Structures are given as structure tokens and as C-alpha cells.
Coordinates of N, CA and C and ligand atoms in Angstrom, one line a residue:
M3 N -55.8 -85.9 5.4 CA -54.7 -86.0 6.4 C -55.2 -85.3 7.6
A4 N -55.0 -85.8 8.8 CA -55.4 -85.2 10.1 C -54.5 -84.1 10.4
D5 N -55.0 -83.1 11.1 CA -54.2 -81.9 11.5 C -53.0 -82.2 12.2
S6 N -52.9 -83.4 12.9 CA -51.8 -83.8 13.7 C -50.7 -84.4 12.8
D7 N -51.1 -84.5 11.5 CA -50.1 -85.0 10.5 C -49.1 -84.0 10.1
P8 N -47.8 -84.2 10.1 CA -46.8 -83.1 9.8 C -47.0 -82.7 8.2
C9 N -47.6 -83.6 7.5 CA -47.7 -83.3 6.0 C -49.2 -82.7 5.7
A10 N -49.9 -82.3 6.9 CA -51.2 -81.7 6.6 C -51.0 -80.4 5.9
G11 N -51.9 -80.0 5.0 CA -51.9 -78.8 4.2 C -51.0 -78.7 3.1
L12 N -50.4 -79.9 2.7 CA -49.4 -79.9 1.6 C -50.0 -80.5 0.4
E13 N -51.4 -80.9 0.3 CA -51.9 -81.6 -0.8 C -51.9 -80.6 -2.1
D14 N -52.1 -79.3 -1.8 CA -52.2 -78.3 -2.9 C -51.2 -77.2 -2.7
G15 N -50.6 -76.7 -3.7 CA -49.7 -75.6 -3.6 C -50.4 -74.3 -3.9
P16 N -49.5 -73.3 -4.0 CA -48.0 -73.3 -3.9 C -47.5 -73.3 -2.5
W17 N -46.5 -73.9 -2.3 CA -45.8 -73.9 -0.9 C -44.3 -74.0 -1.1
V18 N -43.5 -73.6 -0.2 CA -42.1 -73.8 0.0 C -41.9 -74.2 1.4
L19 N -41.4 -75.6 1.5 CA -41.2 -76.2 2.8 C -39.7 -76.5 2.8
A20 N -39.1 -76.3 3.9 CA -37.6 -76.8 4.1 C -37.7 -77.7 5.3
H21 N -36.8 -78.7 5.2 CA -36.6 -79.7 6.3 C -35.1 -79.8 6.6
L22 N -34.8 -80.0 7.9 CA -33.4 -80.3 8.3 C -33.5 -81.4 9.4
G23 N -32.7 -82.3 9.4 CA -32.6 -83.3 10.5 C -31.4 -83.0 11.3
Q24 N -31.5 -82.5 12.6 CA -30.4 -82.0 13.3 C -30.2 -82.7 14.6
S25 N -28.9 -82.7 15.1 CA -28.7 -83.3 16.5 C -29.1 -82.2 17.5
L26 N -29.3 -82.6 18.8 CA -29.8 -81.6 19.8 C -29.0 -80.4 19.7
D27 N -27.7 -80.5 19.4 CA -26.8 -79.3 19.5 C -26.6 -78.6 18.2
G28 N -27.6 -78.9 17.2 CA -27.7 -78.1 16.1 C -26.8 -78.4 14.8
R29 N -26.4 -79.7 14.7 CA -25.6 -80.1 13.6 C -26.3 -81.1 12.7
I30 N -26.1 -80.9 11.4 CA -26.8 -81.8 10.5 C -25.7 -82.8 9.9
A31 N -24.6 -82.7 10.2 CA -23.5 -83.6 9.7 C -22.3 -83.5 10.5
T32 N -21.3 -84.4 10.4 CA -20.0 -84.2 11.0 C -19.2 -83.2 10.3
A33 N -18.1 -82.9 10.8 CA -17.2 -81.8 10.1 C -16.8 -82.3 8.7
S34 N -16.7 -83.7 8.6 CA -16.2 -84.3 7.3 C -17.5 -84.5 6.4
G35 N -18.7 -84.1 6.8 CA -19.8 -84.1 6.0 C -20.7 -85.4 6.0
K36 N -20.4 -86.3 7.1 CA -21.2 -87.5 7.1 C -22.6 -87.2 7.9
S37 N -23.7 -87.5 7.2 CA -25.0 -87.2 7.8 C -25.7 -88.5 7.9
H38 N -25.3 -89.6 7.6 CA -26.1 -90.8 7.6 C -25.9 -91.7 8.9
Y39 N -26.8 -91.6 9.8 CA -28.0 -90.9 9.7 C -28.1 -90.1 11.1
V40 N -28.6 -88.8 11.0 CA -28.7 -88.1 12.1 C -30.1 -88.4 12.9
T41 N -31.2 -88.6 12.0 CA -32.5 -88.9 12.5 C -32.8 -90.3 12.2
G42 N -33.9 -90.8 12.8 CA -34.3 -92.2 12.6 C -35.1 -92.6 11.4
Q43 N -35.6 -93.8 11.4 CA -36.2 -94.3 10.2 C -37.6 -93.6 10.0
E44 N -38.3 -93.2 11.1 CA -39.6 -92.6 11.0 C -39.4 -91.2 10.2
N45 N -38.3 -90.5 10.6 CA -38.1 -89.3 9.9 C -37.6 -89.5 8.5
I46 N -37.0 -90.5 8.2 CA -36.7 -90.8 6.8 C -37.9 -91.1 6.0
V47 N -38.8 -91.8 6.5 CA -40.0 -92.1 5.8 C -40.8 -90.8 5.6
H48 N -40.8 -89.9 6.6 CA -41.4 -88.6 6.6 C -40.8 -87.8 5.3
L49 N -39.5 -87.8 5.2 CA -38.8 -87.1 4.1 C -39.3 -87.7 2.8
H50 N -39.6 -88.9 2.7 CA -40.0 -89.5 1.3 C -41.4 -89.1 1.1
R51 N -42.2 -88.9 2.2 CA -43.6 -88.4 2.0 C -43.6 -87.0 1.5
L52 N -42.7 -86.3 2.0 CA -42.5 -84.8 1.6 C -42.1 -84.8 0.1
R53 N -41.1 -85.7 -0.3 CA -40.7 -85.8 -1.7 C -41.9 -86.1 -2.7
A54 N -42.7 -87.0 -2.2 CA -43.8 -87.5 -2.9 C -44.9 -86.4 -3.1
L55 N -45.0 -85.5 -2.1 CA -46.0 -84.5 -2.2 C -45.5 -83.2 -3.0
A56 N -44.3 -83.1 -3.1 CA -43.6 -82.0 -3.8 C -43.6 -82.2 -5.4
D57 N -43.5 -81.0 -6.1 CA -43.3 -81.0 -7.5 C -41.8 -81.0 -7.7
C58 N -41.1 -80.5 -6.7 CA -39.7 -80.3 -7.0 C -38.9 -80.6 -5.6
V59 N -37.9 -81.3 -5.6 CA -37.0 -81.4 -4.4 C -35.7 -80.5 -4.7
L60 N -35.4 -79.7 -3.8 CA -34.2 -78.8 -4.0 C -33.1 -78.9 -3.1
V61 N -31.9 -79.0 -3.5 CA -30.8 -79.1 -2.4 C -29.7 -78.3 -2.9
G62 N -28.8 -78.0 -2.0 CA -27.5 -77.2 -2.3 C -26.5 -78.2 -2.9
A63 N -25.4 -77.6 -3.6 CA -24.3 -78.3 -4.1 C -23.6 -79.1 -3.0
G64 N -23.5 -78.6 -1.8 CA -22.8 -79.3 -0.7 C -23.4 -80.6 -0.5
T65 N -24.7 -80.7 -0.4 CA -25.4 -81.9 -0.3 C -25.2 -83.0 -1.3
V66 N -25.3 -82.6 -2.6 CA -25.0 -83.5 -3.7 C -23.5 -84.0 -3.6
A67 N -22.6 -83.1 -3.2 CA -21.1 -83.5 -3.2 C -21.0 -84.4 -2.1
A68 N -21.6 -84.3 -0.9 CA -21.2 -85.1 0.2 C -22.0 -86.4 0.2
D69 N -23.3 -86.3 -0.1 CA -24.2 -87.5 0.1 C -24.5 -88.3 -1.3
D70 N -24.3 -87.7 -2.4 CA -24.7 -88.2 -3.7 C -26.1 -88.8 -3.6
P71 N -27.1 -88.0 -3.1 CA -28.4 -88.6 -2.9 C -29.2 -88.8 -4.2
A72 N -30.1 -89.8 -4.2 CA -30.9 -90.0 -5.4 C -32.2 -89.0 -5.4
L73 N -32.6 -88.6 -4.2 CA -33.7 -87.7 -4.1 C -35.0 -88.3 -4.7
T74 N -35.1 -89.6 -4.7 CA -36.4 -90.3 -5.3 C -37.2 -90.7 -4.1
V75 N -38.5 -91.2 -4.4 CA -39.4 -91.6 -3.5 C -39.2 -93.1 -3.5
R76 N -38.9 -93.7 -2.4 CA -38.6 -95.2 -2.2 C -39.3 -95.8 -1.0
H77 N -39.5 -95.0 0.1 CA -40.1 -95.6 1.3 C -41.6 -95.6 1.3
V78 N -42.2 -94.8 0.4 CA -43.7 -94.6 0.4 C -44.1 -94.6 -1.1
P79 N -45.4 -94.9 -1.3 CA -45.9 -95.0 -2.7 C -45.9 -93.5 -3.1
G80 N -45.8 -93.2 -4.4 CA -45.8 -91.9 -4.9 C -44.8 -91.7 -6.0
R81 N -44.9 -90.7 -6.7 CA -44.1 -90.4 -7.9 C -42.8 -89.5 -7.5
N82 N -41.8 -89.7 -8.3 CA -40.6 -88.8 -8.0 C -40.9 -87.4 -8.4
P83 N -40.4 -86.5 -7.5 CA -40.4 -85.1 -7.9 C -39.3 -84.8 -8.9
V84 N -39.4 -83.6 -9.5 CA -38.3 -83.1 -10.3 C -37.3 -82.7 -9.3
R85 N -35.9 -83.0 -9.6 CA -34.9 -82.8 -8.7 C -34.1 -81.5 -9.2
A86 N -33.8 -80.7 -8.2 CA -33.0 -79.4 -8.6 C -31.9 -79.2 -7.7
V87 N -30.9 -78.8 -8.2 CA -29.6 -78.5 -7.3 C -29.0 -77.1 -7.6
I88 N -28.6 -76.4 -6.7 CA -28.1 -75.0 -6.8 C -26.5 -75.2 -6.8
D89 N -25.9 -75.0 -7.9 CA -24.5 -75.2 -8.1 C -23.9 -74.1 -8.8
P90 N -23.8 -72.9 -8.2 CA -23.4 -71.7 -8.9 C -22.1 -71.7 -9.7
M91 N -21.1 -72.5 -9.2 CA -19.8 -72.5 -9.9 C -19.7 -73.7 -10.9
G92 N -20.7 -74.6 -10.9 CA -20.7 -75.7 -11.8 C -19.5 -76.6 -11.2
R93 N -19.5 -76.9 -9.9 CA -18.4 -77.7 -9.4 C -18.9 -79.2 -9.3
L94 N -20.1 -79.5 -9.5 CA -20.5 -80.9 -9.2 C -20.0 -81.8 -10.4
P95 N -19.5 -83.1 -10.1 CA -19.1 -83.9 -11.3 C -20.3 -84.6 -11.8
R96 N -20.1 -85.1 -13.1 CA -21.1 -85.7 -13.9 C -21.6 -87.0 -13.4
D97 N -20.7 -87.5 -12.4 CA -21.1 -88.9 -12.0 C -22.0 -89.1 -10.8
R98 N -22.5 -87.9 -10.4 CA -23.5 -87.9 -9.3 C -24.8 -88.7 -9.7
R99 N -25.3 -89.3 -8.8 CA -26.6 -90.2 -9.1 C -27.7 -89.4 -9.7
I100 N -27.9 -88.0 -9.3 CA -29.0 -87.4 -9.9 C -28.8 -87.1 -11.4
F101 N -27.5 -87.2 -11.8 CA -27.2 -86.9 -13.2 C -27.2 -88.1 -14.2
T102 N -27.2 -89.3 -13.4 CA -26.9 -90.5 -14.1 C -28.0 -91.6 -14.0
D103 N -28.9 -91.5 -13.0 CA -29.8 -92.7 -12.8 C -31.0 -92.6 -13.6
G104 N -31.3 -91.4 -14.2 CA -32.5 -91.4 -15.1 C -33.8 -91.5 -14.3
E105 N -33.9 -91.5 -13.1 CA -35.1 -91.8 -12.4 C -36.0 -90.5 -12.3
A106 N -35.6 -89.4 -12.7 CA -36.4 -88.1 -12.7 C -35.6 -87.0 -13.3
R107 N -36.4 -86.0 -13.7 CA -35.8 -84.9 -14.4 C -34.8 -84.2 -13.4
T108 N -33.7 -83.7 -13.8 CA -32.8 -83.0 -12.9 C -32.3 -81.6 -13.5
L109 N -32.7 -80.6 -12.7 CA -32.5 -79.2 -13.1 C -31.1 -78.7 -12.3
V110 N -30.3 -77.9 -12.9 CA -29.3 -77.3 -12.1 C -29.4 -75.7 -12.2
L111 N -29.5 -75.1 -11.0 CA -29.6 -73.6 -11.0 C -28.2 -73.2 -10.7
T112 N -27.6 -72.5 -11.8 CA -26.2 -72.3 -11.8 C -25.9 -70.9 -12.4
G113 N -24.5 -70.7 -12.3 CA -24.0 -69.4 -13.0 C -23.3 -69.8 -14.2
T114 N -23.1 -71.1 -14.5 CA -22.2 -71.5 -15.6 C -23.1 -72.4 -16.6
V115 N -22.7 -72.3 -17.9 CA -23.4 -73.1 -18.9 C -23.0 -74.5 -18.9
D116 N -21.7 -74.7 -18.7 CA -21.2 -76.0 -18.9 C -21.3 -76.9 -17.8
G117 N -21.8 -78.1 -18.0 CA -21.8 -79.1 -17.0 C -23.1 -80.0 -17.2
P118 N -23.3 -81.0 -16.3 CA -24.4 -82.0 -16.4 C -25.7 -81.3 -16.0
G119 N -26.8 -82.1 -16.4 CA -28.2 -81.8 -15.9 C -28.7 -80.7 -16.9
E120 N -30.1 -80.5 -16.6 CA -30.8 -79.4 -17.5 C -30.4 -78.1 -16.8
R121 N -29.6 -77.2 -17.5 CA -29.1 -76.1 -16.7 C -29.9 -74.8 -17.0
F122 N -30.1 -74.0 -15.8 CA -30.8 -72.8 -15.9 C -29.7 -71.8 -15.3
V123 N -29.2 -70.9 -16.2 CA -28.3 -70.0 -15.8 C -28.9 -68.8 -15.2
L124 N -28.6 -68.3 -13.9 CA -29.2 -67.4 -13.2 C -28.1 -66.3 -12.8
P125 N -28.4 -65.0 -12.5 CA -27.3 -64.1 -12.1 C -26.7 -64.6 -10.7
A126 N -25.3 -64.8 -10.8 CA -24.6 -65.3 -9.6 C -23.8 -64.2 -9.2
R127 N -24.2 -63.6 -8.1 CA -23.5 -62.4 -7.5 C -22.6 -62.9 -6.4
P128 N -21.6 -62.1 -5.9 CA -20.7 -62.6 -4.9 C -21.4 -63.3 -3.7
E129 N -22.6 -62.8 -3.4 CA -23.3 -63.4 -2.2 C -24.2 -64.6 -2.6
G130 N -24.0 -65.0 -3.9 CA -24.8 -66.1 -4.4 C -25.9 -65.8 -5.3
I131 N -26.7 -66.8 -5.7 CA -27.8 -66.6 -6.4 C -28.9 -66.2 -5.6
A132 N -29.7 -65.2 -5.9 CA -30.8 -64.8 -5.1 C -31.9 -65.9 -5.0
P133 N -32.2 -66.4 -3.7 CA -33.2 -67.4 -3.7 C -34.6 -67.0 -4.4
A134 N -34.9 -65.7 -4.5 CA -36.1 -65.4 -5.2 C -36.0 -65.7 -6.6
D135 N -34.7 -65.6 -7.2 CA -34.6 -65.9 -8.6 C -34.7 -67.4 -8.9
I136 N -34.3 -68.1 -7.9 CA -34.3 -69.7 -8.0 C -35.9 -70.0 -7.9
L137 N -36.5 -69.5 -7.1 CA -38.0 -69.8 -6.9 C -38.7 -69.4 -8.3
S138 N -38.4 -68.2 -8.7 CA -39.1 -67.7 -10.0 C -38.8 -68.7 -11.1
A139 N -37.5 -69.3 -11.2 CA -37.1 -70.1 -12.3 C -38.0 -71.4 -12.1
L140 N -38.1 -71.9 -11.0 CA -39.0 -73.1 -10.7 C -40.3 -73.0 -11.0
R141 N -40.8 -71.9 -10.6 CA -42.3 -71.6 -10.7 C -42.6 -71.4 -12.2
G142 N -41.6 -70.8 -12.9 CA -41.8 -70.6 -14.4 C -41.8 -71.9 -15.1
L143 N -41.4 -73.0 -14.5 CA -41.4 -74.3 -15.0 C -42.7 -75.1 -14.7
G144 N -43.6 -74.3 -13.9 CA -44.9 -74.9 -13.4 C -44.7 -75.8 -12.1
L145 N -43.5 -75.5 -11.4 CA -43.3 -76.3 -10.2 C -43.7 -75.4 -9.0
S146 N -44.8 -75.7 -8.3 CA -45.3 -74.8 -7.3 C -45.1 -75.3 -5.9
R147 N -44.9 -76.7 -5.7 CA -44.7 -77.2 -4.4 C -43.2 -77.6 -4.3
I148 N -42.6 -76.8 -3.6 CA -41.0 -76.9 -3.5 C -40.7 -77.4 -2.2
F149 N -40.0 -78.5 -2.1 CA -39.4 -79.1 -0.8 C -37.9 -78.9 -0.9
I150 N -37.4 -78.0 0.1 CA -35.9 -77.8 0.2 C -35.4 -78.8 1.3
E151 N -34.6 -79.7 0.8 CA -34.2 -80.8 1.6 C -32.8 -80.6 2.3
G152 N -32.2 -79.4 2.1 CA -31.0 -79.2 2.7 C -30.0 -78.7 1.7
G153 N -28.7 -78.5 2.2 CA -28.3 -78.6 3.6 C -28.6 -77.3 4.3
G154 N -27.8 -77.1 5.4 CA -28.0 -75.9 6.2 C -27.8 -74.6 5.5
R155 N -26.9 -74.5 4.6 CA -26.6 -73.1 4.0 C -27.8 -72.8 3.1
T156 N -28.2 -73.8 2.3 CA -29.3 -73.7 1.4 C -30.6 -73.2 2.2
V157 N -30.9 -74.0 3.1 CA -32.2 -73.7 3.8 C -32.1 -72.3 4.5
S158 N -30.9 -72.0 5.1 CA -30.7 -70.7 5.9 C -30.9 -69.5 4.8
G159 N -30.4 -69.8 3.7 CA -30.6 -68.7 2.6 C -32.1 -68.4 2.2
F160 N -32.8 -69.4 2.2 CA -34.2 -69.2 1.9 C -35.1 -68.7 3.1
L161 N -34.6 -69.1 4.3 CA -35.2 -68.5 5.5 C -34.9 -67.1 5.6
Q162 N -33.6 -66.7 5.5 CA -33.1 -65.3 5.6 C -33.9 -64.4 4.6
A163 N -34.1 -65.1 3.3 CA -34.8 -64.3 2.4 C -36.4 -64.1 2.5
G164 N -36.9 -64.9 3.6 CA -38.3 -64.7 3.9 C -39.1 -65.6 2.8
L165 N -38.6 -66.5 2.3 CA -39.3 -67.3 1.2 C -39.8 -68.6 1.7
L166 N -39.8 -69.0 2.9 CA -40.2 -70.3 3.4 C -41.6 -70.2 3.9
D167 N -42.4 -71.0 3.6 CA -43.8 -71.1 4.2 C -43.9 -71.9 5.4
R168 N -43.0 -73.0 5.4 CA -42.9 -73.8 6.5 C -41.4 -74.3 6.6
L169 N -41.0 -74.4 7.9 CA -39.7 -74.9 8.1 C -39.8 -76.0 9.2
Q170 N -39.4 -77.3 8.7 CA -39.5 -78.3 9.7 C -38.1 -78.9 10.1
I171 N -37.9 -78.9 11.4 CA -36.6 -79.3 12.0 C -36.9 -80.6 12.8
A172 N -36.3 -81.6 12.5 CA -36.4 -82.9 13.2 C -35.1 -82.9 14.1
V173 N -35.3 -82.9 15.3 CA -34.2 -82.9 16.3 C -34.0 -84.3 17.0
A174 N -32.8 -84.8 16.7 CA -32.5 -86.2 17.2 C -31.8 -86.1 18.6
P175 N -32.1 -87.0 19.5 CA -31.5 -87.0 20.8 C -30.0 -87.4 20.8
M176 N -29.2 -86.6 20.1 CA -27.7 -86.9 20.0 C -27.0 -85.7 20.1
L177 N -25.7 -85.7 20.4 CA -24.9 -84.6 20.4 C -23.7 -84.9 19.5
I178 N -23.5 -84.1 18.4 CA -22.4 -84.4 17.6 C -21.1 -83.5 18.0
G179 N -21.4 -82.4 18.6 CA -20.4 -81.5 19.2 C -19.6 -80.7 18.2
S180 N -19.6 -80.9 17.0 CA -18.9 -80.1 16.0 C -19.5 -80.5 14.6
G181 N -19.2 -79.8 13.7 CA -19.7 -80.3 12.4 C -20.5 -79.2 11.5
V182 N -21.3 -79.7 10.6 CA -22.0 -78.7 9.7 C -23.3 -78.2 10.5
P183 N -23.4 -76.9 10.6 CA -24.5 -76.3 11.2 C -25.7 -76.3 10.5
A184 N -27.0 -76.4 11.3 CA -28.3 -76.4 10.7 C -28.6 -75.0 10.2
I185 N -29.2 -74.2 11.0 CA -29.6 -72.9 10.6 C -28.5 -71.9 11.1
T186 N -28.1 -71.1 10.1 CA -27.2 -69.9 10.3 C -27.8 -68.7 9.8
L187 N -28.1 -67.6 10.7 CA -28.5 -66.4 10.3 C -27.7 -65.3 10.7
P188 N -27.8 -64.0 10.2 CA -27.1 -62.9 10.6 C -27.1 -62.7 12.2
V189 N -26.1 -62.1 12.7 CA -26.0 -61.9 14.1 C -27.1 -60.9 14.6
I190 N -27.8 -61.4 15.7 CA -28.7 -60.4 16.3 C -28.2 -60.0 17.7
D191 N -28.6 -58.8 18.1 CA -28.2 -58.3 19.5 C -29.1 -58.7 20.6
S192 N -30.4 -58.7 20.3 CA -31.3 -58.9 21.3 C -32.2 -60.1 21.0
L193 N -32.7 -60.9 21.9 CA -33.7 -62.0 21.7 C -34.9 -61.5 21.1
D194 N -35.3 -60.2 21.2 CA -36.5 -59.7 20.6 C -36.5 -59.9 19.2
S195 N -35.3 -60.0 18.6 CA -35.1 -60.2 17.2 C -35.1 -61.5 16.7
A196 N -35.2 -62.6 17.7 CA -35.2 -64.0 17.3 C -36.5 -64.3 16.6
L197 N -36.5 -65.3 15.8 CA -37.7 -65.9 15.1 C -38.4 -66.7 16.1
R198 N -39.7 -66.3 16.3 CA -40.5 -67.2 17.1 C -41.8 -67.6 16.4
P199 N -41.7 -68.3 15.3 CA -43.0 -68.5 14.5 C -43.9 -69.5 15.2
P200 N -45.2 -69.5 14.9 CA -46.0 -70.6 15.4 C -45.5 -71.9 15.1
C201 N -45.7 -72.9 16.0 CA -44.9 -74.1 15.8 C -45.8 -75.3 16.2
R202 N -45.9 -76.4 15.5 CA -46.5 -77.6 15.9 C -45.5 -78.6 16.2
I203 N -45.7 -79.5 17.1 CA -44.6 -80.3 17.6 C -45.1 -81.9 17.4
H204 N -44.3 -82.6 16.7 CA -44.7 -84.0 16.4 C -43.7 -85.0 16.8
P205 N -44.1 -85.8 17.9 CA -43.1 -86.9 18.1 C -42.9 -87.8 16.9
M206 N -41.6 -88.2 16.5 CA -41.4 -89.0 15.3 C -40.4 -90.1 15.6
G207 N -40.8 -91.1 16.2 CA -39.9 -92.1 16.7 C -39.1 -91.6 17.9
A208 N -37.8 -91.8 17.9 CA -37.0 -91.2 19.0 C -36.8 -89.7 18.8
D209 N -37.2 -89.1 17.6 CA -36.9 -87.7 17.4 C -38.1 -86.9 17.6
V210 N -38.0 -85.5 17.5 CA -39.1 -84.6 17.7 C -39.0 -83.7 16.5
L211 N -40.3 -83.6 15.9 CA -40.3 -82.7 14.7 C -40.9 -81.4 15.1
F212 N -40.3 -80.3 14.8 CA -40.8 -79.0 15.0 C -41.2 -78.4 13.7
D213 N -42.5 -78.1 13.5 CA -43.1 -77.6 12.2 C -43.4 -76.2 12.3
F214 N -42.6 -75.2 11.9 CA -42.8 -73.8 12.0 C -43.6 -73.3 10.8
D215 N -44.7 -72.5 11.2 CA -45.5 -72.0 10.2 C -45.0 -70.5 10.0
L216 N -44.2 -70.3 8.9 CA -43.6 -68.9 8.6 C -44.6 -67.9 8.0
R217 N -45.7 -68.5 7.5 CA -46.7 -67.6 6.8 C -47.4 -66.7 7.9
K218 N -47.4 -67.3 9.0 CA -48.2 -66.5 10.1 C -47.2 -65.6 10.9
N219 N -45.9 -65.5 10.5 CA -44.9 -64.8 11.2 C -44.8 -63.3 10.6
S220 N -45.4 -63.1 9.4 CA -45.2 -61.8 8.9 C -46.3 -60.8 9.2
Ligands
NAP306 N1 -29.3 -83.8 8.3 C1 -29.9 -83.3 7.2 O1 -31.1 -82.9 7.3 C2 -29.0 -83.0 6.0 C3 -29.8 -82.6 4.8 C4 -29.1 -82.4 3.7 C5 -27.6 -82.2 3.9 N2 -27.1 -82.6 5.0 C6 -25.5 -82.6 5.1 O2 -25.2 -81.2 5.1 C7 -24.0 -81.0 4.5 C8 -24.2 -80.0 3.3 O3 -24.8 -79.0 4.0 P1 -24.2 -77.4 3.7 O4 -24.9 -76.4 4.5 O5 -22.7 -77.5 3.8 O6 -24.4 -77.2 2.1 P2 -25.7 -77.2 1.1 O7 -26.7 -76.3 1.7 O8 -26.1 -78.5 0.8 O9 -25.0 -76.5 -0.1 C9 -24.4 -75.2 -0.1 C10 -23.9 -74.8 -1.4 O10 -25.0 -74.8 -2.4 C11 -24.7 -73.7 -3.2 N3 -25.9 -72.7 -2.8 C12 -26.9 -73.0 -2.0 N4 -27.7 -71.9 -2.0 C13 -27.1 -71.0 -2.9 C14 -27.5 -69.7 -3.3 N5 -28.6 -69.1 -2.9 N6 -26.7 -69.0 -4.1 C15 -25.5 -69.7 -4.5 N7 -25.2 -70.9 -4.1 C16 -25.9 -71.6 -3.3 C17 -23.4 -73.1 -2.8 O11 -22.5 -73.9 -3.5 P3 -20.9 -73.5 -3.8 O12 -20.3 -74.0 -2.4 O13 -20.5 -74.3 -5.0 O14 -20.8 -72.0 -4.0 C18 -23.3 -73.5 -1.3 O15 -22.1 -73.4 -0.8 C19 -23.5 -82.4 4.0 O16 -22.6 -82.9 4.8 C20 -24.8 -83.2 4.0 O17 -24.5 -84.7 4.2 C21 -27.7 -83.0 6.1

């Protein structure tokens, strides 16, 4: 892969890469949770390339509840990754596609034993399941290339925990004006505390992909 390829460097693991497709004003969906589609077809194909390169595609319960995604590889050649969802309270119904279509293995990182999918019970504290515990569980299963496909709360949790190697944000030239936020982090007082990691910029159809290298930030 050429260095200008946003998938460069992902052939071998381990890595943790998160991606969000957001509007110019930082929203990934409307207030009612509609996200189809913020970004264009080129970005959708890119997402499928990331799935094909990953051992595991990980999402939060909010994404499965709102979108009922299949999380399979359809727009490019390649095999389906293991699917994983963080569902601490076991709120997801059994009829979600990831539990019924049989297209790939589906893991549930959860605080409750009862429910669909292959369940891995992890300590669920009031602030949630520690992202480090989630990564350890996945790595314990031999999954070393982890693609976090959203949503905003899930990606923000891993970013805040310092566990992302790369963060890709595709920005679409649209304004939603309200709705589900992309990245949310604790309040900072001074812009000296803002994250300014090294970044490559890739035009992607009408969108622009920002590829942050967080390994070089520490
Ligand atoms: N444009 C995009 O790139 C994109 C991508 C994906 C999704 N979306 C959209 O984004 C929306 C969902 O995003 P979201 O930010 O609201 O939700 P989300 O990140 O998909 O899911 C958040 C939920 O997942 C669980 N969770 C995630 N990390 C956890 C942790 N460390 N510990 C415990 N629980 C954890 C919690 O479930 P509980 O609530 O059960 O506690 C949490 O509320 C949907 O509307 C979807 O359509 C857009």
C-alpha cells in the first residue's frame, strides 16, 4: 500500500484504530440517531477496507440499537472480522442482525450473563467497563487488529483511555446543527491541553479524512 493510502501500515498488528464519519459541525447522527449517511460512498468503501484488514470490529450498544449494522465486508473483497459490541446492561434485543445473520462470530462485552451472542462478562463500574479490560479480553482471544467503528461515546472512551493508535475522522461538508456528538472529552481550560497529534489528510470523494497518529503523541 502507498504511504498516501489511509490504510497504509495496517497489514500487520497489533493496532487499535477508531473511525468516525462526522459533519463539519462535529455530529455523527441526528438527535434521533439517523446516521445514514453522513459521509459519501468513498468513505463507506474505506470503512469496508478497514473491516477487512481488522481481526475484530468493535462498536457500542448505541450503534447496534440505532443502526442494526451487519458489520460485514461487502464493498471490497476480504473476510468478515469477528464482531464485538459493548453492551454493559445487556439491553440489546436478540433480533439484531449481528446476532441472527450467522455471517461472523459475534462477541458481547457485558456486565450481564443473560442475552444473545458469545458473552464475556467484565467488571462494569458506574463509569462503565474499562476500555483496557475490553482490549485485554479481545487480545486474549487472539484478536490483535481492532477497528472501533463507533459511535462517539465508544470512540471517545478509548481515546480518553489513551488506547488508540490511530483515529480517523472523515469530515463531510454538511451541517447537521444538532444531534449525536463525535468526540467528547473532559473539559480543558487551555488550548495547550488540546490534542494535536501528527495527522495525514486524505481527500475522500467530497469528504476529507483526517488520520491522526496517536502513537507519536505520547
Ligand atoms: N457517523 C458515524 O461514523 C457513526 C458510526 C457509528 C455510529 N453512528 C451513530 O452514532 C449513534 C450512536 O453513537 P453513541 O455515541 O450514542 O453510542 P455508541 O458509542 O455506539 O454506544 C454507546 C454505548 O455503548 C456502551 N459502551 C460503550 N463503551 C462503553 C464502556 N467503555 N463501558 C461501558 N459501556 C460502554 C454503553 O451502553 P449503555 O448505553 O447500554 O450503557 C454506551 O452508552 C447512532 O445514532 C449511530 O447511528 C455514527
